Amino acid sequence: MSNREIAIQTSWWSIVSNILLASAKAVAGVLGNSFALVADAAESATDVIASTLVMLGLKYSTRPPDKNHPYGHGRAEALLTFIVTGFLFISATLIALEGIKNLFKPQEMPKPYTLIVLGVIIVVKEGLFRFVNKRSHSTHSSSLKADAWHHRSDAISSLVAFVGISVALLLGDGWEKMDDIAAIVAAGFIYYNAYLIFRPALGEVMDENIYDDLIQRIRTISASVPGIKGTEKCFVRKLGMDYIIDLHALVNGDLSVTEGHHLAHLLKDAIRQSQPEVVEVFIHIEPA
């Protein structure tokens, strides 16, 4: 199965799971008098939209290069990540505002069974985070990573809600507001996770030099190719799930243009064979 197929399949898992969990949270929250759980449901509802955008974006960003997009459509994935983090910021803001508003309203004590619902959700969401995050690493997908952190932020907000409701139930009358305070604290965690998702995507769009491990692997591969005396500049550009390399290779200065061209092709083939995520290598030959 290709990286594209793995990523799209994973996004489908996210969509279905978020629909089921958002529905369960909403019902349990309304019936159980828990605003923290209702807020959690709202956050999961935005996750459904975000996961759907991820799937659509993956289908577009993995299109092959064409006349108008000679480097492919991979940048669309990073741009999509910005939209996904926007949904996180919006949902966190709505949760925080509603939680603050509820602090000044009479509040009923949450039902004890809401803790069971939250406990199940925490386990499921953390499991989904690990599953999607693992696949984001194997496919090098920034939008899948953003989707994974949606699951993690959901697990964290559910955990905070669990703590808030537990405190309210243990301490009894007068502590009902802990449920609302938990929702506000959860919003803070969501803001933080949104930033963690946004920052790498920004670096990708700006061609930030953050791929030291890949650069080191490329230099090692280059050193193993007969005729390549060393490497100088090595720049990495990430487009969606793919990487493009600009590399300056050192060869014997007495070689003919044809021989240097042949060595460049040998080096390019060696890099792409060893690093399947690298879709293109531009090699500049220089005399050693």
mmCIF file of C-alpha atoms in Angstrom:
data_model
loop_
_atom_site.group_PDB
_atom_site.id
_atom_site.type_symbol
_atom_site.label_atom_id
_atom_site.label_comp_id
_atom_site.label_asym_id
_atom_site.label_seq_id
_atom_site.Cartn_x
_atom_site.Cartn_y
_atom_site.Cartn_z
ATOM 1 C CA MET A 1 0.000 0.000 0.000
ATOM 2 C CA SER A 2 1.396 3.429 -1.007
ATOM 3 C CA ASN A 3 1.862 6.338 1.400
ATOM 4 C CA ARG A 4 -1.066 8.080 -0.289
ATOM 5 C CA GLU A 5 -3.394 5.096 0.258
ATOM 6 C CA ILE A 6 -2.231 4.659 3.873
ATOM 7 C CA ALA A 7 -2.810 8.351 4.635
ATOM 8 C CA ILE A 8 -6.293 8.448 3.072
ATOM 9 C CA GLN A 9 -7.314 5.204 4.806
ATOM 10 C CA THR A 10 -6.126 6.632 8.133
ATOM 11 C CA SER A 11 -8.117 9.836 7.627
ATOM 12 C CA TRP A 12 -11.258 7.736 7.060
ATOM 13 C CA TRP A 13 -10.648 6.038 10.424
ATOM 14 C CA SER A 14 -10.418 9.486 12.029
ATOM 15 C CA ILE A 15 -13.672 10.676 10.455
ATOM 16 C CA VAL A 16 -15.713 7.647 11.542
ATOM 17 C CA SER A 17 -14.275 7.563 15.075
ATOM 18 C CA ASN A 18 -14.861 11.300 15.599
ATOM 19 C CA ILE A 19 -18.504 11.038 14.497
ATOM 20 C CA LEU A 20 -19.149 8.182 16.936
ATOM 21 C CA LEU A 21 -17.307 9.816 19.850
ATOM 22 C CA ALA A 22 -18.836 13.269 19.314
ATOM 23 C CA SER A 23 -22.318 11.725 19.383
ATOM 24 C CA ALA A 24 -21.569 9.760 22.560
ATOM 25 C CA LYS A 25 -20.141 12.829 24.317
ATOM 26 C CA ALA A 26 -23.062 15.074 23.342
ATOM 27 C CA VAL A 27 -25.695 12.628 24.592
ATOM 28 C CA ALA A 28 -23.817 11.860 27.823
ATOM 29 C CA GLY A 29 -23.071 15.545 28.447
ATOM 30 C CA VAL A 30 -26.662 16.752 28.015
ATOM 31 C CA LEU A 31 -28.194 13.922 30.027
ATOM 32 C CA GLY A 32 -25.425 14.015 32.632
ATOM 33 C CA ASN A 33 -25.452 17.825 33.254
ATOM 34 C CA SER A 34 -21.798 18.185 32.233
ATOM 35 C CA PHE A 35 -20.786 21.242 30.224
ATOM 36 C CA ALA A 36 -17.201 19.976 30.082
ATOM 37 C CA LEU A 37 -18.472 16.882 28.268
ATOM 38 C CA VAL A 38 -20.682 18.943 25.943
ATOM 39 C CA ALA A 39 -17.672 21.183 25.190
ATOM 40 C CA ASP A 40 -15.666 18.050 24.511
ATOM 41 C CA ALA A 41 -18.367 16.939 22.069
ATOM 42 C CA ALA A 42 -18.175 20.283 20.274
ATOM 43 C CA GLU A 43 -14.408 19.869 19.928
ATOM 44 C CA SER A 44 -14.917 16.385 18.481
ATOM 45 C CA ALA A 45 -17.491 17.784 16.042
ATOM 46 C CA THR A 46 -14.865 20.195 14.687
ATOM 47 C CA ASP A 47 -12.515 17.204 14.475
ATOM 48 C CA VAL A 48 -14.973 15.568 12.047
ATOM 49 C CA ILE A 49 -14.735 18.603 9.769
ATOM 50 C CA ALA A 50 -10.948 18.771 10.182
ATOM 51 C CA SER A 51 -10.485 15.057 9.391
ATOM 52 C CA THR A 52 -12.680 15.409 6.315
ATOM 53 C CA LEU A 53 -10.528 18.325 5.138
ATOM 54 C CA VAL A 54 -7.409 16.238 5.768
ATOM 55 C CA MET A 55 -8.739 13.435 3.577
ATOM 56 C CA LEU A 56 -9.710 15.815 0.742
ATOM 57 C CA GLY A 57 -6.384 17.623 1.041
ATOM 58 C CA LEU A 58 -4.426 14.361 0.900
ATOM 59 C CA LYS A 59 -6.222 13.380 -2.300
ATOM 60 C CA TYR A 60 -5.327 16.724 -3.871
ATOM 61 C CA SER A 61 -1.781 17.108 -2.557
ATOM 62 C CA THR A 62 -0.724 13.671 -3.821
ATOM 63 C CA ARG A 63 -1.650 14.417 -7.443
ATOM 64 C CA PRO A 64 1.308 13.990 -9.827
ATOM 65 C CA PRO A 65 3.121 17.051 -11.229
ATOM 66 C CA ASP A 66 1.526 18.778 -14.203
ATOM 67 C CA LYS A 67 2.292 21.709 -16.505
ATOM 68 C CA ASN A 68 1.185 24.338 -13.971
ATOM 69 C CA HIS A 69 2.654 22.500 -10.951
ATOM 70 C CA PRO A 70 6.001 20.989 -12.035
ATOM 71 C CA TYR A 71 6.938 20.237 -8.401
ATOM 72 C CA GLY A 72 3.592 18.564 -7.685
ATOM 73 C CA HIS A 73 0.756 19.659 -5.383
ATOM 74 C CA GLY A 74 2.357 18.796 -2.031
ATOM 75 C CA ARG A 75 2.268 22.345 -0.646
ATOM 76 C CA ALA A 76 -1.507 21.981 -0.385
ATOM 77 C CA GLU A 77 -1.000 19.650 2.579
ATOM 78 C CA ALA A 78 0.831 22.276 4.644
ATOM 79 C CA LEU A 79 -1.798 24.889 3.754
ATOM 80 C CA LEU A 80 -4.482 22.426 4.814
ATOM 81 C CA THR A 81 -2.700 21.993 8.151
ATOM 82 C CA PHE A 82 -3.163 25.739 8.735
ATOM 83 C CA ILE A 83 -6.917 25.314 8.217
ATOM 84 C CA VAL A 84 -7.020 22.344 10.596
ATOM 85 C CA THR A 85 -5.220 24.312 13.317
ATOM 86 C CA GLY A 86 -7.673 27.153 12.671
ATOM 87 C CA PHE A 87 -10.506 24.813 13.600
ATOM 88 C CA LEU A 88 -8.650 23.947 16.798
ATOM 89 C CA PHE A 89 -8.263 27.633 17.721
ATOM 90 C CA ILE A 90 -11.941 28.319 16.995
ATOM 91 C CA SER A 91 -13.193 25.348 19.015
ATOM 92 C CA ALA A 92 -10.896 26.258 21.941
ATOM 93 C CA THR A 93 -12.150 29.850 21.899
ATOM 94 C CA LEU A 94 -15.813 28.787 21.867
ATOM 95 C CA ILE A 95 -15.228 26.344 24.715
ATOM 96 C CA ALA A 96 -13.388 28.953 26.809
ATOM 97 C CA LEU A 97 -16.045 31.646 26.248
ATOM 98 C CA GLU A 98 -18.916 29.297 27.040
ATOM 99 C CA GLY A 99 -17.103 28.008 30.132
ATOM 100 C CA ILE A 100 -16.552 31.557 31.426
ATOM 101 C CA LYS A 101 -20.196 32.413 30.751
ATOM 102 C CA ASN A 102 -21.377 29.332 32.657
ATOM 103 C CA LEU A 103 -19.336 30.319 35.710
ATOM 104 C CA PHE A 104 -21.934 33.041 36.335
ATOM 105 C CA LYS A 105 -24.947 30.758 35.922
ATOM 106 C CA PRO A 106 -26.475 28.202 38.299
ATOM 107 C CA GLN A 107 -24.943 24.805 37.633
ATOM 108 C CA GLU A 108 -26.280 21.330 38.409
ATOM 109 C CA MET A 109 -23.964 18.634 39.716
ATOM 110 C CA PRO A 110 -22.734 16.343 36.893
ATOM 111 C CA LYS A 111 -23.959 12.739 36.934
ATOM 112 C CA PRO A 112 -21.428 10.137 38.126
ATOM 113 C CA TYR A 113 -21.785 8.020 34.985
ATOM 114 C CA THR A 114 -20.214 10.803 32.909
ATOM 115 C CA LEU A 115 -16.888 9.714 34.407
ATOM 116 C CA ILE A 116 -17.294 6.260 32.827
ATOM 117 C CA VAL A 117 -17.996 7.831 29.438
ATOM 118 C CA LEU A 118 -14.962 10.102 29.776
ATOM 119 C CA GLY A 119 -12.724 7.224 30.862
ATOM 120 C CA VAL A 120 -13.604 5.226 27.757
ATOM 121 C CA ILE A 121 -13.115 8.279 25.534
ATOM 122 C CA ILE A 122 -9.670 9.035 27.001
ATOM 123 C CA VAL A 123 -8.453 5.493 26.270
ATOM 124 C CA VAL A 124 -9.925 5.427 22.750
ATOM 125 C CA LYS A 125 -8.633 8.895 21.824
ATOM 126 C CA GLU A 126 -5.118 8.221 23.100
ATOM 127 C CA GLY A 127 -5.126 4.980 21.104
ATOM 128 C CA LEU A 128 -6.234 6.863 17.987
ATOM 129 C CA PHE A 129 -3.499 9.464 18.555
ATOM 130 C CA ARG A 130 -0.807 6.780 18.671
ATOM 131 C CA PHE A 131 -2.218 5.011 15.600
ATOM 132 C CA VAL A 132 -2.543 8.154 13.430
ATOM 133 C CA ASN A 133 0.735 9.658 14.688
ATOM 134 C CA LYS A 134 2.636 6.466 13.795
ATOM 135 C CA ARG A 135 1.187 6.578 10.298
ATOM 136 C CA SER A 136 1.991 10.283 9.964
ATOM 137 C CA HIS A 137 5.659 9.451 10.598
ATOM 138 C CA SER A 138 5.704 6.524 8.155
ATOM 139 C CA THR A 139 4.063 8.606 5.403
ATOM 140 C CA HIS A 140 5.802 11.932 6.281
ATOM 141 C CA SER A 141 2.379 13.625 6.259
ATOM 142 C CA SER A 142 2.072 16.922 8.153
ATOM 143 C CA SER A 143 -1.726 16.974 7.836
ATOM 144 C CA LEU A 144 -1.972 13.461 9.309
ATOM 145 C CA LYS A 145 0.224 14.641 12.163
ATOM 146 C CA ALA A 146 -2.181 17.533 12.709
ATOM 147 C CA ASP A 147 -5.060 15.053 12.710
ATOM 148 C CA ALA A 148 -3.216 12.889 15.241
ATOM 149 C CA TRP A 149 -2.811 15.867 17.574
ATOM 150 C CA HIS A 150 -6.524 16.535 17.252
ATOM 151 C CA HIS A 151 -7.009 13.124 18.872
ATOM 152 C CA ARG A 152 -4.404 13.899 21.544
ATOM 153 C CA SER A 153 -5.992 17.291 22.351
ATOM 154 C CA ASP A 154 -9.349 15.519 22.610
ATOM 155 C CA ALA A 155 -7.852 12.988 25.038
ATOM 156 C CA ILE A 156 -6.334 15.815 27.120
ATOM 157 C CA SER A 157 -9.565 17.836 27.234
ATOM 158 C CA SER A 158 -11.447 14.678 28.243
ATOM 159 C CA LEU A 159 -8.885 14.009 30.977
ATOM 160 C CA VAL A 160 -9.252 17.566 32.305
ATOM 161 C CA ALA A 161 -13.045 17.170 32.242
ATOM 162 C CA PHE A 162 -12.664 13.864 34.118
ATOM 163 C CA VAL A 163 -10.629 15.583 36.841
ATOM 164 C CA GLY A 164 -13.063 18.510 37.092
ATOM 165 C CA ILE A 165 -16.143 16.309 37.394
ATOM 166 C CA SER A 166 -14.377 14.028 39.885
ATOM 167 C CA VAL A 167 -13.532 17.010 42.123
ATOM 168 C CA ALA A 168 -17.116 18.285 41.899
ATOM 169 C CA LEU A 169 -18.575 14.897 42.807
ATOM 170 C CA LEU A 170 -16.107 14.251 45.642
ATOM 171 C CA LEU A 171 -16.438 17.658 47.307
ATOM 172 C CA GLY A 172 -20.207 17.958 46.742
ATOM 173 C CA ASP A 173 -22.405 21.060 46.856
ATOM 174 C CA GLY A 174 -20.665 24.317 46.051
ATOM 175 C CA TRP A 175 -18.125 22.693 43.738
ATOM 176 C CA GLU A 176 -20.347 22.327 40.664
ATOM 177 C CA LYS A 177 -18.339 25.011 38.878
ATOM 178 C CA MET A 178 -15.313 22.709 38.668
ATOM 179 C CA ASP A 179 -16.927 21.244 35.571
ATOM 180 C CA ASP A 180 -16.841 24.667 33.861
ATOM 181 C CA ILE A 181 -13.315 25.391 35.103
ATOM 182 C CA ALA A 182 -12.224 22.066 33.619
ATOM 183 C CA ALA A 183 -13.635 23.107 30.235
ATOM 184 C CA ILE A 184 -11.681 26.399 30.355
ATOM 185 C CA VAL A 185 -8.447 24.605 31.266
ATOM 186 C CA ALA A 186 -9.061 22.129 28.424
ATOM 187 C CA ALA A 187 -9.343 25.063 26.002
ATOM 188 C CA GLY A 188 -5.871 26.163 27.094
ATOM 189 C CA PHE A 189 -4.462 22.732 26.254
ATOM 190 C CA ILE A 190 -6.136 22.859 22.837
ATOM 191 C CA TYR A 191 -4.521 26.247 22.112
ATOM 192 C CA TYR A 192 -1.110 24.843 22.981
ATOM 193 C CA ASN A 193 -1.565 21.738 20.819
ATOM 194 C CA ALA A 194 -2.747 23.916 17.918
ATOM 195 C CA TYR A 195 0.537 25.823 18.098
ATOM 196 C CA LEU A 196 2.534 22.564 18.128
ATOM 197 C CA ILE A 197 0.777 21.541 14.907
ATOM 198 C CA PHE A 198 1.033 24.958 13.240
ATOM 199 C CA ARG A 199 4.766 25.522 13.780
ATOM 200 C CA PRO A 200 6.179 22.598 11.693
ATOM 201 C CA ALA A 201 3.723 23.312 8.859
ATOM 202 C CA LEU A 202 4.911 26.922 8.794
ATOM 203 C CA GLY A 203 8.497 25.699 8.582
ATOM 204 C CA GLU A 204 7.546 23.469 5.658
ATOM 205 C CA VAL A 205 5.968 26.343 3.705
ATOM 206 C CA MET A 206 8.976 28.588 4.440
ATOM 207 C CA ASP A 207 11.484 25.855 3.423
ATOM 208 C CA GLU A 208 13.018 25.959 6.884
ATOM 209 C CA ASN A 209 16.214 23.920 7.338
ATOM 210 C CA ILE A 210 14.897 21.316 9.781
ATOM 211 C CA TYR A 211 15.883 18.027 8.119
ATOM 212 C CA ASP A 212 19.362 17.411 9.533
ATOM 213 C CA ASP A 213 18.858 13.631 9.836
ATOM 214 C CA LEU A 214 17.875 13.283 6.181
ATOM 215 C CA ILE A 215 20.775 15.500 5.083
ATOM 216 C CA GLN A 216 23.221 13.330 7.036
ATOM 217 C CA ARG A 217 21.796 10.164 5.418
ATOM 218 C CA ILE A 218 22.176 11.738 1.959
ATOM 219 C CA ARG A 219 25.815 12.663 2.644
ATOM 220 C CA THR A 220 26.496 9.104 3.830
ATOM 221 C CA ILE A 221 24.889 7.621 0.711
ATOM 222 C CA SER A 222 26.867 10.033 -1.494
ATOM 223 C CA ALA A 223 30.143 8.954 0.085
ATOM 224 C CA SER A 224 29.389 5.330 -0.864
ATOM 225 C CA VAL A 225 28.974 6.074 -4.601
ATOM 226 C CA PRO A 226 32.236 5.384 -6.531
ATOM 227 C CA GLY A 227 33.583 8.575 -8.092
ATOM 228 C CA ILE A 228 31.874 10.962 -5.667
ATOM 229 C CA LYS A 229 34.623 12.641 -3.633
ATOM 230 C CA GLY A 230 32.304 14.449 -1.214
ATOM 231 C CA THR A 231 29.368 16.838 -0.926
ATOM 232 C CA GLU A 232 28.990 20.532 -0.206
ATOM 233 C CA LYS A 233 25.605 22.233 -0.125
ATOM 234 C CA CYS A 234 22.637 20.004 0.592
ATOM 235 C CA PHE A 235 19.191 21.595 0.810
ATOM 236 C CA VAL A 236 15.943 19.752 1.522
ATOM 237 C CA ARG A 237 12.494 20.922 0.512
ATOM 238 C CA LYS A 238 9.364 19.117 1.732
ATOM 239 C CA LEU A 239 6.213 19.084 -0.356
ATOM 240 C CA GLY A 240 3.433 17.141 1.333
ATOM 241 C CA MET A 241 4.681 13.595 1.885
ATOM 242 C CA ASP A 242 7.605 13.977 -0.536
ATOM 243 C CA TYR A 243 11.084 15.511 -0.392
ATOM 244 C CA ILE A 244 13.106 17.305 -3.064
ATOM 245 C CA ILE A 245 16.894 17.546 -2.676
ATOM 246 C CA ASP A 246 19.345 20.149 -4.019
ATOM 247 C CA LEU A 247 22.866 18.692 -3.704
ATOM 248 C CA HIS A 248 26.347 19.869 -4.702
ATOM 249 C CA ALA A 249 28.582 16.826 -5.333
ATOM 250 C CA LEU A 250 32.376 16.901 -5.651
ATOM 251 C CA VAL A 251 34.059 14.815 -8.383
ATOM 252 C CA ASN A 252 37.476 14.575 -10.031
ATOM 253 C CA GLY A 253 38.001 17.839 -11.915
ATOM 254 C CA ASP A 254 39.546 16.039 -14.902
ATOM 255 C CA LEU A 255 36.327 14.166 -15.772
ATOM 256 C CA SER A 256 34.514 14.948 -18.999
ATOM 257 C CA VAL A 257 31.020 16.440 -18.973
ATOM 258 C CA THR A 258 29.630 13.054 -20.019
ATOM 259 C CA GLU A 259 31.431 11.254 -17.166
ATOM 260 C CA GLY A 260 30.258 13.864 -14.636
ATOM 261 C CA HIS A 261 26.714 13.554 -15.946
ATOM 262 C CA HIS A 262 26.893 9.771 -15.558
ATOM 263 C CA LEU A 263 28.109 10.086 -11.957
ATOM 264 C CA ALA A 264 25.277 12.503 -11.172
ATOM 265 C CA HIS A 265 22.740 9.907 -12.370
ATOM 266 C CA LEU A 266 24.406 7.169 -10.316
ATOM 267 C CA LEU A 267 24.235 9.379 -7.224
ATOM 268 C CA LYS A 268 20.623 10.370 -7.865
ATOM 269 C CA ASP A 269 19.579 6.731 -8.294
ATOM 270 C CA ALA A 270 21.432 5.700 -5.115
ATOM 271 C CA ILE A 271 19.677 8.391 -3.047
ATOM 272 C CA ARG A 272 16.186 7.666 -4.410
ATOM 273 C CA GLN A 273 16.643 3.912 -4.002
ATOM 274 C CA SER A 274 17.748 4.291 -0.382
ATOM 275 C CA GLN A 275 15.242 7.045 0.509
ATOM 276 C CA PRO A 276 11.878 6.299 -1.189
ATOM 277 C CA GLU A 277 10.353 9.498 0.231
ATOM 278 C CA VAL A 278 12.773 11.513 -1.951
ATOM 279 C CA VAL A 279 10.997 12.057 -5.291
ATOM 280 C CA GLU A 280 13.571 14.316 -6.983
ATOM 281 C CA VAL A 281 17.266 15.098 -6.604
ATOM 282 C CA PHE A 282 18.881 18.052 -8.371
ATOM 283 C CA ILE A 283 22.642 17.528 -8.455
ATOM 284 C CA HIS A 284 25.236 20.191 -9.232
ATOM 285 C CA ILE A 285 28.624 18.688 -10.106
ATOM 286 C CA GLU A 286 31.718 20.563 -8.858
ATOM 287 C CA PRO A 287 35.433 19.740 -9.171
ATOM 288 C CA ALA A 288 36.975 18.379 -5.994
#
